[in-house]
Coordinates of C-alpha atoms and ligand atoms in Angstrom, one line a residue:
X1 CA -19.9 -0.8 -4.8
X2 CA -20.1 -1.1 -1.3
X3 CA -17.5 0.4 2.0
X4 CA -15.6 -1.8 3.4
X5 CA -14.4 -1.6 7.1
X6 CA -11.0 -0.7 7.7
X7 CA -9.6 -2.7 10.7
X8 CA -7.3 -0.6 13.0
X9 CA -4.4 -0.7 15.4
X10 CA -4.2 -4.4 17.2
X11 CA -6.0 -6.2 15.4
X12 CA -4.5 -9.4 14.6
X13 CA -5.1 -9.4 11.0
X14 CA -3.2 -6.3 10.1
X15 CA -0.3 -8.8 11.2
X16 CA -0.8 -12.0 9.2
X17 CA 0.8 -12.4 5.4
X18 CA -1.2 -12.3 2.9
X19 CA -1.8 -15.0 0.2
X20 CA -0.6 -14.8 -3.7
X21 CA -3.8 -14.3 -6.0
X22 CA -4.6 -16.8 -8.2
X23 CA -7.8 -16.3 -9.3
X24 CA -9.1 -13.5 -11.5
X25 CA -12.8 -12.8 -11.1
X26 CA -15.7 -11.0 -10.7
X27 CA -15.2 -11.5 -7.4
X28 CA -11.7 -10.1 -6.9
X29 CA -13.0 -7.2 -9.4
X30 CA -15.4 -6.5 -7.1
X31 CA -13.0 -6.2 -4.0
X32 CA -11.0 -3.7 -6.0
X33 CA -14.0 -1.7 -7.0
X34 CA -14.8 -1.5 -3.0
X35 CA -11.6 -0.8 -1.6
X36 CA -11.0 2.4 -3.9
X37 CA -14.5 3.3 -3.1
X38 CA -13.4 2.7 0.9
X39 CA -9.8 4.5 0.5
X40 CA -11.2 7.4 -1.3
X41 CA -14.0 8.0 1.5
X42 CA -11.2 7.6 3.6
X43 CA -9.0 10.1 1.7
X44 CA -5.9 7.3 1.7
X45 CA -3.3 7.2 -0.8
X46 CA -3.6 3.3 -0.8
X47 CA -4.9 0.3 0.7
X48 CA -4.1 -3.1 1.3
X49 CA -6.7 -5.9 0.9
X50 CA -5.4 -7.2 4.4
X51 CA -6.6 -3.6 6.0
X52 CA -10.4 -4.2 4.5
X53 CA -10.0 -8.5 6.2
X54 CA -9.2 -9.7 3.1
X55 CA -5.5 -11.9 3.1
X56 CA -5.4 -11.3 -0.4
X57 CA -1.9 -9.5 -2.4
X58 CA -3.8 -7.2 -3.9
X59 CA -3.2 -3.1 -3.0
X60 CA -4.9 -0.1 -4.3
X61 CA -3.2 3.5 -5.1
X62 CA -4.4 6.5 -5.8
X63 CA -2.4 10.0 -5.9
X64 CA -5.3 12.2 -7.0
X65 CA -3.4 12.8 -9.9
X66 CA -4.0 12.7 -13.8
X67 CA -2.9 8.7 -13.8
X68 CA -6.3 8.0 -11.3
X69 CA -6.8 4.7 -9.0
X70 CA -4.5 2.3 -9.8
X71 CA -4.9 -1.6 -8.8
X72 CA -2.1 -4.0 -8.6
X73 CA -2.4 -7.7 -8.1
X74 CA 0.6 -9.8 -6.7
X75 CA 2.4 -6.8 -6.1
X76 CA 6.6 -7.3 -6.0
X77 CA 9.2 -4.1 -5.7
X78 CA 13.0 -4.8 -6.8
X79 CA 15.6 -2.6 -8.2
X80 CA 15.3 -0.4 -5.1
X81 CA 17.7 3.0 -5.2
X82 CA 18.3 6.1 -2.9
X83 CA 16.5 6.7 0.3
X84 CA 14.4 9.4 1.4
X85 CA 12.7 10.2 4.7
X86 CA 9.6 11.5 5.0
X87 CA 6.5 11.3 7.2
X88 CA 3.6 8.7 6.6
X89 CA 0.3 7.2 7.9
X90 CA -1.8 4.6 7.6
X91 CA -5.5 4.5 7.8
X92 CA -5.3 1.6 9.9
X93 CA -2.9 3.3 12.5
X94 CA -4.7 6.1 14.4
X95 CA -3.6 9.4 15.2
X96 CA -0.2 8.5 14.2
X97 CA 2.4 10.2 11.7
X98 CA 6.2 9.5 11.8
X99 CA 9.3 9.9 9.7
X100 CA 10.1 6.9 7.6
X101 CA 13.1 5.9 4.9
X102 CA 11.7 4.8 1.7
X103 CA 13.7 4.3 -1.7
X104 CA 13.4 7.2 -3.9
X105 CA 13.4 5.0 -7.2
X106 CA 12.2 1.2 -7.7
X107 CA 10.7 -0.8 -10.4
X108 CA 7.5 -2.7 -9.2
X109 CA 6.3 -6.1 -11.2
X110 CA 2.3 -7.0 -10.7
X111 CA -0.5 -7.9 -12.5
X112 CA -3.7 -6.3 -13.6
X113 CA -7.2 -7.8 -12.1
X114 CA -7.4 -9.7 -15.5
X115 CA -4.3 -11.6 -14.2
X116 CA -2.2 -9.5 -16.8
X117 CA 1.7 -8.3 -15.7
X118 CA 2.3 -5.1 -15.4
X119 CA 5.7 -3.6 -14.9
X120 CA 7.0 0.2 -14.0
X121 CA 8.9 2.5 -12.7
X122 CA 8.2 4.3 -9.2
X123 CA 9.4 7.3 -7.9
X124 CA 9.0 9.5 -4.9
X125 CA 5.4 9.7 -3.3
X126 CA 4.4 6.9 -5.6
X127 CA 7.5 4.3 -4.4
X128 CA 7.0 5.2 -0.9
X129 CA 3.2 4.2 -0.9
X130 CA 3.7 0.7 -3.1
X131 CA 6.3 0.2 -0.4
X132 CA 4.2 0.9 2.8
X133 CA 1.0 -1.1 1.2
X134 CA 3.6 -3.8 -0.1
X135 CA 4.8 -4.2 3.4
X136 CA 1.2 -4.6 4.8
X137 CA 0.5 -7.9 2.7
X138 CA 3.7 -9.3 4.8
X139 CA 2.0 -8.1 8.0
X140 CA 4.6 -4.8 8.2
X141 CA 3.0 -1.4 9.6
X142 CA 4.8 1.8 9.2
X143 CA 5.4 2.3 12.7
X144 CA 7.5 -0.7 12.8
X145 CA 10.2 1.0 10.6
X146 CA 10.3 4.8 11.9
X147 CA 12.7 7.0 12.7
X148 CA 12.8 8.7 15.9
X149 CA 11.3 12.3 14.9
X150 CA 14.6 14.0 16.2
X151 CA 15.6 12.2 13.3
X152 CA 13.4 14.6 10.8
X153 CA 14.7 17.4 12.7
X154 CA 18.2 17.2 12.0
X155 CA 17.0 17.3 8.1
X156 CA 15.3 20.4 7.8
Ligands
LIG1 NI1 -1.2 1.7 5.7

């Protein structure tokens, strides 16, 4: 297990798409194995493969609950429902927290690092972070999609 560097702000890579994973090895077990080691030491609830240099679809999750690190390989969200809006971050934005709308319910399709599909249900804190690491493997930060904080205001 080794950290991995987690590239920041302008760097070009956080902008590029990443690339559908087709092969399921050591190697790409090994990634995983870093980049929960690099999220947890960052205290993250996810990571993308793309914040660590890697152009890979591959995202890990963790929510410090009972369910533990999760990894999902060729992630893809559909059967999106409500919205909610509520603040994020991003360990590759600094010093930054805003208000953004995320679906409260969607089902997310993947596969497991033996190149198995997995299929769920996400709600809440857990929908909101497989949207905001999905949306890094197309080059998407959080920023790009919040609301003005006035915004958050008016909710409370
Ligand atoms: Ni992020």
């Amino acid at each position: 297990m080794a950290l991995l560097e987690i590239r920041k702000d302008e760097e070009a890579i956080l902008r590029k798409t990443s690339k559908e994973v087709k092969v399921f090895d050591e190697r790409l077990k090994t990634l995983a194995e870093d980049m929960i080691e690099t999220m947890h030491e960052a205290q993250g609830v996810g990571l993308a493969a793309v914040q660590v240099g890697r152009l890979r679809r591959l995202i890990t999750v963790d929510l410090y609950d009972e369910m533990g690190p999760k990894v999902f390989v060729n992630p893809e969200l559909y059967d999106m429902e409500g919205q909610i809006l509520d603040y994020e971050a991003c360990l590759s934005v600094t010093d930054t927290q805003a208000p953004v709308f995320r679906p409260e319910k969607l089902r997310l399709k993947a596969q497991d690092l033996n190149g198995a599909q997995i299929e769920l249900e996400a709600e809440g804190l857990f929908a909101r972070v497989l949207c905001h690491e999905v949306d890094h493997l197309n080059g998407i930060l959080f920023t790009d999609k919040a609301e003005d904080e006035s915004l958050m205001e008016e909710d409370k």
